[in-house]
Coordinates of C-alpha atoms and ligand atoms in Angstrom, one line a residue:
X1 CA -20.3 17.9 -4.2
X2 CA -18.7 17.5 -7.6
X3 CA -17.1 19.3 -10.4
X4 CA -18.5 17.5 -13.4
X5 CA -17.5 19.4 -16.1
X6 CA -14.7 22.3 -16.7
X7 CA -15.9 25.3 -18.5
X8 CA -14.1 25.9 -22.3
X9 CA -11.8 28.7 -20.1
X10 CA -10.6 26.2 -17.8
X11 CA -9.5 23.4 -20.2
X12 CA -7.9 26.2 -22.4
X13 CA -6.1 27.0 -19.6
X14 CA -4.5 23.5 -18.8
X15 CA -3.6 23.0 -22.3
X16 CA -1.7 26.3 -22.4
X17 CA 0.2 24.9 -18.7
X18 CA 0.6 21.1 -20.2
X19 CA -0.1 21.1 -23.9
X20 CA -2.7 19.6 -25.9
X21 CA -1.2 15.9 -26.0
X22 CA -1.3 16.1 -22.2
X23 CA -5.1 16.9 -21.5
X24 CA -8.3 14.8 -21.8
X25 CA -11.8 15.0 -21.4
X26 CA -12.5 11.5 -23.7
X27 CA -14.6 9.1 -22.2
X28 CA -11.8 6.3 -22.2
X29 CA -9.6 9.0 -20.4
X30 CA -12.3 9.6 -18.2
X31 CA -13.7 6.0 -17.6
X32 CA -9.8 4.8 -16.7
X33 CA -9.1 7.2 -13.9
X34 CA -12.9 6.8 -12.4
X35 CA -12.2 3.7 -10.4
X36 CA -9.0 1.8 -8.3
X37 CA -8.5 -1.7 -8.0
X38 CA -10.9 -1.5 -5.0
X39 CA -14.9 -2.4 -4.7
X40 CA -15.0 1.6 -4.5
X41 CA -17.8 3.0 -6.8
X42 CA -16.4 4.6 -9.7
X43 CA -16.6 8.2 -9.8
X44 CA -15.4 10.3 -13.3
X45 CA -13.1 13.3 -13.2
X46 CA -14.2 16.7 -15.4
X47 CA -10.5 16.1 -17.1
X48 CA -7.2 14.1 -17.0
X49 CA -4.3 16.2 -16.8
X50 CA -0.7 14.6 -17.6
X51 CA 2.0 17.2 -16.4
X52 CA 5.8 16.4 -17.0
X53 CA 7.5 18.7 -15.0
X54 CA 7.1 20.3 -11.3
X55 CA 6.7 23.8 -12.9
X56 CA 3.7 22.2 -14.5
X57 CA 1.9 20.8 -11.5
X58 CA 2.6 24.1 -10.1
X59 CA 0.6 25.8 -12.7
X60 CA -2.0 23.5 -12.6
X61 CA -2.1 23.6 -9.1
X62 CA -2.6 27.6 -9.2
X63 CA -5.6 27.6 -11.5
X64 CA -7.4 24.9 -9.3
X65 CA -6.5 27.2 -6.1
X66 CA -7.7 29.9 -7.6
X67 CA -11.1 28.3 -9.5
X68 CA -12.0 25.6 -6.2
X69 CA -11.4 22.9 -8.7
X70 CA -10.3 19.4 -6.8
X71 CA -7.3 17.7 -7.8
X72 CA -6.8 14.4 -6.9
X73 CA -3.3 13.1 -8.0
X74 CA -2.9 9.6 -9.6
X75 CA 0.3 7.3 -9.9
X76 CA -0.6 3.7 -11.1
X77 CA -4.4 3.6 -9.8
X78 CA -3.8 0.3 -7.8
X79 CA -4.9 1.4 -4.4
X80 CA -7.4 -0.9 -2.8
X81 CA -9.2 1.6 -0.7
X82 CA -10.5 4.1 -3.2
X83 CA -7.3 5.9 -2.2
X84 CA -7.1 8.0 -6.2
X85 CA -11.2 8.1 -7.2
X86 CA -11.7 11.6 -8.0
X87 CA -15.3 11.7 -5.4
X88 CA -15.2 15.3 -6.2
X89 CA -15.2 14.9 -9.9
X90 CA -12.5 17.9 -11.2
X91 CA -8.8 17.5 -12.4
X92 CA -7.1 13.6 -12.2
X93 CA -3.3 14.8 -12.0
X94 CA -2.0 11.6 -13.4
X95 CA 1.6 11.9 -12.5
X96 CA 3.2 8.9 -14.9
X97 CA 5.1 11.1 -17.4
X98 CA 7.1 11.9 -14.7
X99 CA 9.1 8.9 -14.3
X100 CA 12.6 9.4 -14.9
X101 CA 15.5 8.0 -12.6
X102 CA 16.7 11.4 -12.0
X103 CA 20.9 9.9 -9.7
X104 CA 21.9 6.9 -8.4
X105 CA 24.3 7.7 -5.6
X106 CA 25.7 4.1 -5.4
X107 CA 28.0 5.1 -2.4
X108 CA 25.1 7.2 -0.5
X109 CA 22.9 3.8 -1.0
X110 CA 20.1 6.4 -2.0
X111 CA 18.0 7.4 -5.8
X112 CA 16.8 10.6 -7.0
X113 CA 13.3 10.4 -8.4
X114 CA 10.3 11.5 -10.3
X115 CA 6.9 9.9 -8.8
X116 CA 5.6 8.3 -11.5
X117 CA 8.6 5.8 -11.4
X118 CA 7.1 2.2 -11.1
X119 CA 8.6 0.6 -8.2
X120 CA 9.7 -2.5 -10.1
X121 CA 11.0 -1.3 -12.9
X122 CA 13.0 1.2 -10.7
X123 CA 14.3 -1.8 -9.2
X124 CA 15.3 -3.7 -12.3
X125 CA 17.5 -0.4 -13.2
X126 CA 19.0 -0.4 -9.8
X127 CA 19.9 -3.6 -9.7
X128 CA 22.5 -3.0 -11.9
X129 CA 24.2 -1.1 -9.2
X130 CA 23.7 -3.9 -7.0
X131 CA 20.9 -2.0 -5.1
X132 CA 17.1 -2.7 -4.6
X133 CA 14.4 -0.1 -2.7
X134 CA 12.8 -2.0 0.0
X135 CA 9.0 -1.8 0.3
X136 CA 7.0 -3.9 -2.0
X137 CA 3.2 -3.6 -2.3
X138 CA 3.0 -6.4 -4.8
X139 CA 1.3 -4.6 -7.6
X140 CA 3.4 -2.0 -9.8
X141 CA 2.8 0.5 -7.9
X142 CA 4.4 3.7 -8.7
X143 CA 6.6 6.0 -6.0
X144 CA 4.5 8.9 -5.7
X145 CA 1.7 6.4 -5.1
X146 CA 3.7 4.4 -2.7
X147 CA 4.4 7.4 -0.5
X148 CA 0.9 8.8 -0.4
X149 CA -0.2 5.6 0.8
X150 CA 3.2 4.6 3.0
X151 CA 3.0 1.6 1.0
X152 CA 4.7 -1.6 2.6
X153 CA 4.5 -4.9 2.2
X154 CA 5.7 -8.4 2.8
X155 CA 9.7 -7.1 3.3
X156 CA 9.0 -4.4 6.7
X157 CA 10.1 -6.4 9.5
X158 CA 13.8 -5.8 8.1
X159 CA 13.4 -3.0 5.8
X160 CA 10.2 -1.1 7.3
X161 CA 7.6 -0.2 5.2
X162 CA 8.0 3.3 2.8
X163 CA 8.0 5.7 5.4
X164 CA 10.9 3.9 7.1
X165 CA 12.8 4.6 3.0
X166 CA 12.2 7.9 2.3
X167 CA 14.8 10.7 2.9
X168 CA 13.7 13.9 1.1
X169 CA 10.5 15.2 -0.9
X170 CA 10.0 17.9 -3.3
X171 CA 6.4 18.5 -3.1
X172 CA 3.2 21.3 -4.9
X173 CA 1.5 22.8 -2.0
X174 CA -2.1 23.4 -3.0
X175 CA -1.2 27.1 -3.4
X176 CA 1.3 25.8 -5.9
X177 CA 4.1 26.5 -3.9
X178 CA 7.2 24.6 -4.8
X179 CA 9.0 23.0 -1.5
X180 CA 11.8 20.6 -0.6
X181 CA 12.1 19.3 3.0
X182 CA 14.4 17.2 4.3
X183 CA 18.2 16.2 3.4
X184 CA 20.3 13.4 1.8
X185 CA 21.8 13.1 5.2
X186 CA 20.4 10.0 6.7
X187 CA 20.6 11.0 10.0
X188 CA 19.3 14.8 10.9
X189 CA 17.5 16.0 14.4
X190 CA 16.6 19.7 12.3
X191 CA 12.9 21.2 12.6
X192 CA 10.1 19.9 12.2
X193 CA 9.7 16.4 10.1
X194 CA 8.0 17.5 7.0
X195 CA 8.7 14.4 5.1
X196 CA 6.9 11.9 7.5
X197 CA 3.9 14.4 7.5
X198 CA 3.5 14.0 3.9
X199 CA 4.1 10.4 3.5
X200 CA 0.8 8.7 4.1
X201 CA -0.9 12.1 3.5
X202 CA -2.8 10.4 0.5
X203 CA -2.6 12.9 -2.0
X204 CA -4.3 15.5 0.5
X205 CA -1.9 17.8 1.7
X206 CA 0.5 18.8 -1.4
X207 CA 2.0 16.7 -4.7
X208 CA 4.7 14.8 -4.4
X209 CA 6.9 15.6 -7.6
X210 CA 10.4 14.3 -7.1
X211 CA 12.0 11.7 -3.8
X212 CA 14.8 10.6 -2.7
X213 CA 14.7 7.4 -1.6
X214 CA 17.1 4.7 1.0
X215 CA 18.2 2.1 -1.1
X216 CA 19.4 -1.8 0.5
X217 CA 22.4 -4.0 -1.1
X218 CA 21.0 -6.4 -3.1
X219 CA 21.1 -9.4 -0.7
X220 CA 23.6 -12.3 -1.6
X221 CA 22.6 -15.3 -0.1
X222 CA 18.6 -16.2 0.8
X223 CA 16.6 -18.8 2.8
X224 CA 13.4 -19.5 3.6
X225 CA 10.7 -21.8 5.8
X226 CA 7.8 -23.2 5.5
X227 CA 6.7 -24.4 9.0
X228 CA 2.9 -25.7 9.8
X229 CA 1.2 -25.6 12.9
X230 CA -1.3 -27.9 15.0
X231 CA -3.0 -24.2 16.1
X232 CA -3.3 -20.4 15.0
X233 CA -2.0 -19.3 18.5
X234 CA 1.3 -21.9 17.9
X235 CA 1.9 -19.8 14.7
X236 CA 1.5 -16.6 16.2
X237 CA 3.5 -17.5 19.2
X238 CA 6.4 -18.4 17.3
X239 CA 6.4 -15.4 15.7
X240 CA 7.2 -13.7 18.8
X241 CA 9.7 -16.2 19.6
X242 CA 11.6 -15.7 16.0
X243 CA 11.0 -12.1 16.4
X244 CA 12.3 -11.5 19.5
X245 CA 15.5 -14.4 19.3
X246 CA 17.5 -11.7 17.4
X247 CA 17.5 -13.3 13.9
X248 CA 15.5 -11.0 11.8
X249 CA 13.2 -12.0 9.1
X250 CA 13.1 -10.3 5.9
X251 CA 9.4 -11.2 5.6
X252 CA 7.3 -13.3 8.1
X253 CA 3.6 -14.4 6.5
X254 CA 1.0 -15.6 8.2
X255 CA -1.4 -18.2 6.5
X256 CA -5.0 -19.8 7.3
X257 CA -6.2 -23.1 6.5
X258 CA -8.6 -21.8 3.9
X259 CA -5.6 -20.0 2.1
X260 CA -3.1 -23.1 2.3
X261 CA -6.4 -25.2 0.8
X262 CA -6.5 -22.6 -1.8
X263 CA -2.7 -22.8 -2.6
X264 CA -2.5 -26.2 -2.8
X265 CA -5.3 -26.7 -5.1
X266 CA -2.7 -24.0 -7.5
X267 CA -0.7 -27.2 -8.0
X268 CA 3.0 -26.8 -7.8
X269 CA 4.3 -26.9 -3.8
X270 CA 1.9 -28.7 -1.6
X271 CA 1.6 -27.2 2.0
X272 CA -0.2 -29.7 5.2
X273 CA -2.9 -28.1 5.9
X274 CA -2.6 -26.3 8.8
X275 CA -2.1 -22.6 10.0
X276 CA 1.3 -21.9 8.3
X277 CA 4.1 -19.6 8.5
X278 CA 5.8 -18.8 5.2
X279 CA 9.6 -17.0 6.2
X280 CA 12.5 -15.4 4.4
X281 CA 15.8 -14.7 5.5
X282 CA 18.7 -12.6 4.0
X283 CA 22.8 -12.6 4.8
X284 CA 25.6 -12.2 3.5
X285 CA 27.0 -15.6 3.9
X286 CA 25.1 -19.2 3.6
X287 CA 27.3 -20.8 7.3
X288 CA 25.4 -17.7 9.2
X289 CA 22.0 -18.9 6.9
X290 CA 22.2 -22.1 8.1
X291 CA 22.9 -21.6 11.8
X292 CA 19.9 -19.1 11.3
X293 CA 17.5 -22.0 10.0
X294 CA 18.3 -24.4 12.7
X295 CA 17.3 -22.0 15.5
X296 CA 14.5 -20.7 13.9
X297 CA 13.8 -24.8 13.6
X298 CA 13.8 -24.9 17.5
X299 CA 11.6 -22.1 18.3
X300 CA 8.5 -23.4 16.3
X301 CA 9.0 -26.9 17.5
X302 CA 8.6 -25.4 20.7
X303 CA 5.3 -24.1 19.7
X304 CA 4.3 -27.3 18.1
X305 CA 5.1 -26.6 14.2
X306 CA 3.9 -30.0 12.4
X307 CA 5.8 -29.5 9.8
X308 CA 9.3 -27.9 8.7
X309 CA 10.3 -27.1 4.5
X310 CA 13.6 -25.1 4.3
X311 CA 15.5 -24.4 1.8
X312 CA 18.7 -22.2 1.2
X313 CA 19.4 -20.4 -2.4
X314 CA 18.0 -18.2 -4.6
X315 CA 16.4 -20.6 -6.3
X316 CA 14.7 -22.7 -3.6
X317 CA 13.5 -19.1 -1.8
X318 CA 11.8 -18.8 -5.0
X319 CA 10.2 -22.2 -5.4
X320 CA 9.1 -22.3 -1.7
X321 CA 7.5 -18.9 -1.9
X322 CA 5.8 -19.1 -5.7
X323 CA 2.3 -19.6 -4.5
X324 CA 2.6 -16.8 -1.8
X325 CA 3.4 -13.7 -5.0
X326 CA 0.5 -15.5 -7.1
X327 CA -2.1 -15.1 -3.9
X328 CA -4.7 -12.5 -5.7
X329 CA -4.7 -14.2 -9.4
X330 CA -5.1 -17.8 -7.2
X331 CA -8.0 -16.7 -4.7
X332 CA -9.3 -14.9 -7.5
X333 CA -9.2 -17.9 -10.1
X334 CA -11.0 -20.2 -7.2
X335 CA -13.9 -17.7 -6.6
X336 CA -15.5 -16.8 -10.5
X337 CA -18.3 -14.5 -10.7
X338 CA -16.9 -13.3 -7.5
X339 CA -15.0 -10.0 -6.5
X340 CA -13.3 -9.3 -2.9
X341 CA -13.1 -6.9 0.0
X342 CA -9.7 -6.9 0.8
X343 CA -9.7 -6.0 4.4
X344 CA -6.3 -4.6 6.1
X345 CA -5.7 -3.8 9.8
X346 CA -2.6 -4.1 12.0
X347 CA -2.1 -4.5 15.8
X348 CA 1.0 -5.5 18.3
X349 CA 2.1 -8.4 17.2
X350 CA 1.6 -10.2 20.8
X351 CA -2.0 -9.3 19.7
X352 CA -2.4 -11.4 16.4
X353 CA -3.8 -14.3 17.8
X354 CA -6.7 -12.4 19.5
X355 CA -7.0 -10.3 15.9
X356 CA -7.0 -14.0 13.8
X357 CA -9.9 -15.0 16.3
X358 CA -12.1 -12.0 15.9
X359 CA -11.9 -11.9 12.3
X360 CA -12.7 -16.0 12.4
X361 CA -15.6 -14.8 14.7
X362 CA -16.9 -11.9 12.1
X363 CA -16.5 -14.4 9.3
X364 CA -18.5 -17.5 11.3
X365 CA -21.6 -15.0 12.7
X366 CA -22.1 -14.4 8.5
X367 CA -21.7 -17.4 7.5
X368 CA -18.8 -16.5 5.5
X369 CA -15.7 -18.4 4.3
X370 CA -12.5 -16.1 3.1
X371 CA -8.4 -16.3 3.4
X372 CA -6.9 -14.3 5.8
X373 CA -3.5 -13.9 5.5
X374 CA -1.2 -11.3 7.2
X375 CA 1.9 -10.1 7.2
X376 CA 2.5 -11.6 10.6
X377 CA 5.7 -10.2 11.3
X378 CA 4.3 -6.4 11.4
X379 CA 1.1 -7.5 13.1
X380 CA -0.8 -6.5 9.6
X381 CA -4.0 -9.3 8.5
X382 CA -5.5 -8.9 5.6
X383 CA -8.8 -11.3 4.8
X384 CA -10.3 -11.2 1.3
X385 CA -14.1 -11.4 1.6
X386 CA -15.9 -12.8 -1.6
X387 CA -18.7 -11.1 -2.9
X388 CA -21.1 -10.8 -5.6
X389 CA -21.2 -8.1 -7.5
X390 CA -24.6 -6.2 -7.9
X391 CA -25.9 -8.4 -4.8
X392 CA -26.8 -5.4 -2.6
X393 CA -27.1 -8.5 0.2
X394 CA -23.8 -10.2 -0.1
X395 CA -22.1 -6.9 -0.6
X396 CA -23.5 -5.7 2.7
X397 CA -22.8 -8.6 4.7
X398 CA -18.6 -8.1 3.5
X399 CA -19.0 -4.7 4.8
X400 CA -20.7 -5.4 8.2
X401 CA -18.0 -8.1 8.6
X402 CA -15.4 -5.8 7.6
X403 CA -16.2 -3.2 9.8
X404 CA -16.5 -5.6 12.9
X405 CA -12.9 -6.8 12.0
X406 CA -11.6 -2.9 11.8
X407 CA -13.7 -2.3 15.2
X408 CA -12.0 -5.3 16.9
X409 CA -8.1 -4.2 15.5
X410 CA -8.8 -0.7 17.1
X411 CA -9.7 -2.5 20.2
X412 CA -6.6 -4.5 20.2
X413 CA -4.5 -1.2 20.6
X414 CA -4.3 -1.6 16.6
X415 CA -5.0 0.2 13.5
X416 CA -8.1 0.5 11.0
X417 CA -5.5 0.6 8.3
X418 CA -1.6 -1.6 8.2
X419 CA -0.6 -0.5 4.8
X420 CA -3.3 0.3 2.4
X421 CA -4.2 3.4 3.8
X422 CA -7.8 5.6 4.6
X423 CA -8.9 6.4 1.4
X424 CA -12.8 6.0 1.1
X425 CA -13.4 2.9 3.4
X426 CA -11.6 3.8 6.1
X427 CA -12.8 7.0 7.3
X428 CA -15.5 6.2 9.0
X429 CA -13.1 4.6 11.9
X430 CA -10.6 7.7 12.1
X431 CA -12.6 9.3 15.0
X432 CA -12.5 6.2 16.9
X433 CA -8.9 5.2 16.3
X434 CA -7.4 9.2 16.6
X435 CA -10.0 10.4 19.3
X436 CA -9.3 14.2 19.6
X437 CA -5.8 14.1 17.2
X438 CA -8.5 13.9 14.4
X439 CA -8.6 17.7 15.1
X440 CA -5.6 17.9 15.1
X441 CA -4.8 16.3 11.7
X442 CA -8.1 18.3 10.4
X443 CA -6.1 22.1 11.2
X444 CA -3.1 20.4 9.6
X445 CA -5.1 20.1 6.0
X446 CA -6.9 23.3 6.2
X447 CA -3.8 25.0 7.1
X448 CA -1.9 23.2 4.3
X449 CA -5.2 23.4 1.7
X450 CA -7.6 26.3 3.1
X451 CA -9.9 25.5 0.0
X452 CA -9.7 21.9 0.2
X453 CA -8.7 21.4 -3.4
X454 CA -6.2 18.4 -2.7
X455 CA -7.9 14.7 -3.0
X456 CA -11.1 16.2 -1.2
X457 CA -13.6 13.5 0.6
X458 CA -10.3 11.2 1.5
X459 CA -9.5 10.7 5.0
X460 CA -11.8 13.1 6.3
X461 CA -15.9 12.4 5.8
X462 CA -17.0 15.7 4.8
X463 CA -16.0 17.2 1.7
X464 CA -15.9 21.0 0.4
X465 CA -17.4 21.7 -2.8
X466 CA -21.2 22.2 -4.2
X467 CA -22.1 20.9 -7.1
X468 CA -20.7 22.8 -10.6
Ligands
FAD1 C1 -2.9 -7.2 -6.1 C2 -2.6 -6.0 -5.2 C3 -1.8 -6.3 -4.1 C4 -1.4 -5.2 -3.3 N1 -0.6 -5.5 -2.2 C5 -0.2 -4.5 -1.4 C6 0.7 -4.7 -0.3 O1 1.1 -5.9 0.0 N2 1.0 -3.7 0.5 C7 0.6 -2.4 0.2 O2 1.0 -1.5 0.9 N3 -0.2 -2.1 -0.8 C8 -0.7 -3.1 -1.6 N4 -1.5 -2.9 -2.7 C9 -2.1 -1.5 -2.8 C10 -1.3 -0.5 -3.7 O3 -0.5 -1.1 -4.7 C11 -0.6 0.5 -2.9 O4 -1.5 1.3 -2.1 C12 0.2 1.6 -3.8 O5 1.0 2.4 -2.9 C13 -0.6 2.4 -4.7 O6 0.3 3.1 -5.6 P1 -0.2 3.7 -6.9 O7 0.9 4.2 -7.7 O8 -1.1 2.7 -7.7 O9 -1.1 4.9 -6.4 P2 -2.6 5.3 -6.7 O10 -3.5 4.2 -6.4 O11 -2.7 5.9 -8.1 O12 -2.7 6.5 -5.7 C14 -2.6 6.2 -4.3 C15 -2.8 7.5 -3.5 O13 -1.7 8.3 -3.7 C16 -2.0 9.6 -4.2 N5 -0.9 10.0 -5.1 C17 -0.5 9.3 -6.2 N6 0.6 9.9 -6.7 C18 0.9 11.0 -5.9 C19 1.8 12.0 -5.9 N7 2.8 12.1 -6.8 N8 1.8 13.0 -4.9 C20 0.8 12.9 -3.9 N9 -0.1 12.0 -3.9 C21 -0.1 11.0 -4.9 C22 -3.4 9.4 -4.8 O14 -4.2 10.6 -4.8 C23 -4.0 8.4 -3.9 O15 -4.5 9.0 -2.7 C24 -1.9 -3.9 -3.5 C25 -2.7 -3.6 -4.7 C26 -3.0 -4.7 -5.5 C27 -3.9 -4.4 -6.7

């Protein structure tokens, strides 16, 4: 099932679409686009391929079609699910020469872009114009990325996660056909939604080559909390009771003992250690901050918070939440000679206590200690297992665990995947989460990609190709 190697016809071909400076077959080329930031085996492309324009990814695309080569885009490589590993071997489409800011449309609140525009650096342009785009996955992640993978985040429960930001698409189909669907309009009720079809789509169903995207006003004035609980189900309680009291959080995080341990032993602010909620707020003015803080004071007293740190201001947002944006470098400097399965599911937020439990219970059965923390406010729990690399036995029990954790979010009415998408590690649950839409979804690809060229062995288990 791979394409190891192009033949002398084929790579003259791609340099006569691209150009010279825009193909590879070294080794270093090869090696970089072989693995994500995942515990996904690596897997080496036949060529890297660097286009710089939508005619060009059309090209490409043609020739693939045509020669049942798979194509398996790339934006920054920072997926944690094995999202951009080229299983099939064939052409990495690395789309990062396509990053230009194409229009700001400052009055429409929206941005014109190519996808291989990192998300931060997009926002440290637009914040010029006052304006910031929403979802933010942490790493720097680029926009063609974010939408394969509806990429979200710790800012959803206000801003929703990239499919919520995301007005219009130009997109390759497989064929090489060059589409756009949807409008600049925010608001249409016309055909079928073409745009939320693709978003998510991983790569698999056509090539996302320029977006317009929903920009937010830069906020003005920020708070946040940090409040400590006597028990897991008083922290998830009281984020139904913030939730639903009509103030809404810009981000509402979820944090174990073991991860408030690991924080603390960062230095810097010290948090009791307890389960812990970590909150932001947003507003235009500080008076309606303040009344804000006071009732969100109330509601976790009433489910027996331990401890309340607020602070209003830029600056004390910042200082209360450091620890929380140093999280990966943090659990990874307390666990050397240790990497992590990063596991991510989702269910109704009225069911994260019973999801906190179950992953404690997977975690206990192994004898396993790891943080979980979630992105309570969207229901989303992510735990990062430690393992050793090269230990076949550690490295199965963070999978068994793993799988027991996706097996029990499915069971809640929940997801095998919040934000990080199917990729590799996830396909194995589709049946049992989509039932008979998995059919559904599986005519939707073969209708879109007949010859499965696009991102093959992603999503679905089976893959197309022999071996060339
Ligand atoms: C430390 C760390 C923290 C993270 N935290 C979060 C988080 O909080 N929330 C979150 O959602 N994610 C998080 N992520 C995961 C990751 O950043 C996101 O999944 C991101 O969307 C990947 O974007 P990328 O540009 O790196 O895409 P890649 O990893 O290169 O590719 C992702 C997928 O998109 C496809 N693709 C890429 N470009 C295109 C295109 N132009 N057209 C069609 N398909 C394309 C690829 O084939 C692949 O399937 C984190 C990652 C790290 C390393």
């Amino acid at each position: 099932m791979n394409v190891k190697t192009l033949s002398e016809e084929h790579l003259n071909a791609l340099t006569s679409i691209v150009g010279e400076a825009h193909v590879s077959i070294k080794s270093a080329d090869l090696d970089q686009h072989a693995r994500d930031q995942s515990f996904h085996e690596p897997r080496r492309p036949a060529a890297v391929v660097w286009p710089v324009s939508t005619e060009q990814v059309s090209a490409v695309l043609k020739l693939a079609n045509q020669q049942l080569i798979p194509v398996t885009p790339w934006g920054a490589g920072t997926s944690l699910e094995g999202n951009p590993i080229p299983v099939c071997g064939g052409i990495v489409l690395n789309l990062s020469r396509m990053n230009q800011i194409l229009e700001v449309r400052v009055a429409d609140f929206q941005v014109d872009v190519q996808p291989g525009v990192l998300y931060k650096d997009m926002n440290a342009r637009l914040a010029r114009s006052g304006l910031f785009f929403a979802p933010d996955p942490g790493a720097n992640a680029s926009i063609g990325g974010m939408i394969a993978n509806n990429a979200a985040g710790t800012r959803t429960p206000k801003y929703g996660a990239t499919r919520e930001n995301v007005l219009r698409l130009e997109l390759v189909t497989a064929s090489g056909e060059i589409i756009q669907t949807g409008c600049h309009s925010v608001k249409s009720a016309s055909g079928y939604d073409l745009v939320h079809l693709f978003i998510g789509s991983e790569g698999t169903l056509g090539v996302v080559t320029q977006a317009t995207l929903k920009l937010a006003p830069v906020p003005e004035k920020f708070s946040a909390v940090i409040a400590s609980f006597e028990t897991i189900a008083g922290a998830a309680q009281a984020v139904s009771s913030v939730m639903g009291c009509g103030v809404m959080p810009v981000a509402m995080e979820f944090l174990d003992v073991t991860t408030v341990r690991a924080f603390n032993s960062a230095g810097g602010i010290q948090f009791p250690e307890q389960p812990t909620l970590l909150m932001e707020f947003h507003s235009a003015a500080e008076a309606g901050l303040q009344a804000e803080l006071e009732l969100v004071r109330e509601l976790c007293d009433a489910e027996g918070c331990m401890a309340f740190q607020s602070g209003l201001g830029r600056e004390e947002r910042d200082r209360l939440w450091s620890v929380r944006h140093q999280a990966y470098e943090i659990l990874v400097r307390n666990n050397p000679g240790h990497a992590f399965l990063i596991v991510d599911v989702a269910v109704p937020i009225s069911r994260f206590p019973e999801l906190v439990a179950a992953v404690e219970q997977a975690l206990a059965r192994r004898n396993l200690s790891a943080p979980i923390v979630g992105h309570a406010g969207d229901g989303n729990l992510h735990t990062l297992i430690p393992y050793t690399p090269g230990d076949a036995t550690s490295q199965m029990l963070a999978h068994v665990a793993d799988a027991e954790m996706v097996e029990a979010a499915i069971a809640l009415n929940g997801t095998a995947t919040g934000e990080h998408g199917v990729g590799i590690g996830k396909r194995q649950f589709m049946a049992r989460e989509h039932g008979s839409s998995l059919a559904l979804m599986r005519a939707i690809k073969n209708a879109l990609d007949p010859n499965g060229i696009l991102n093959p062995g992603k999503i679905f288990e089976e893959t197309v190709f022999s071996d060339r």
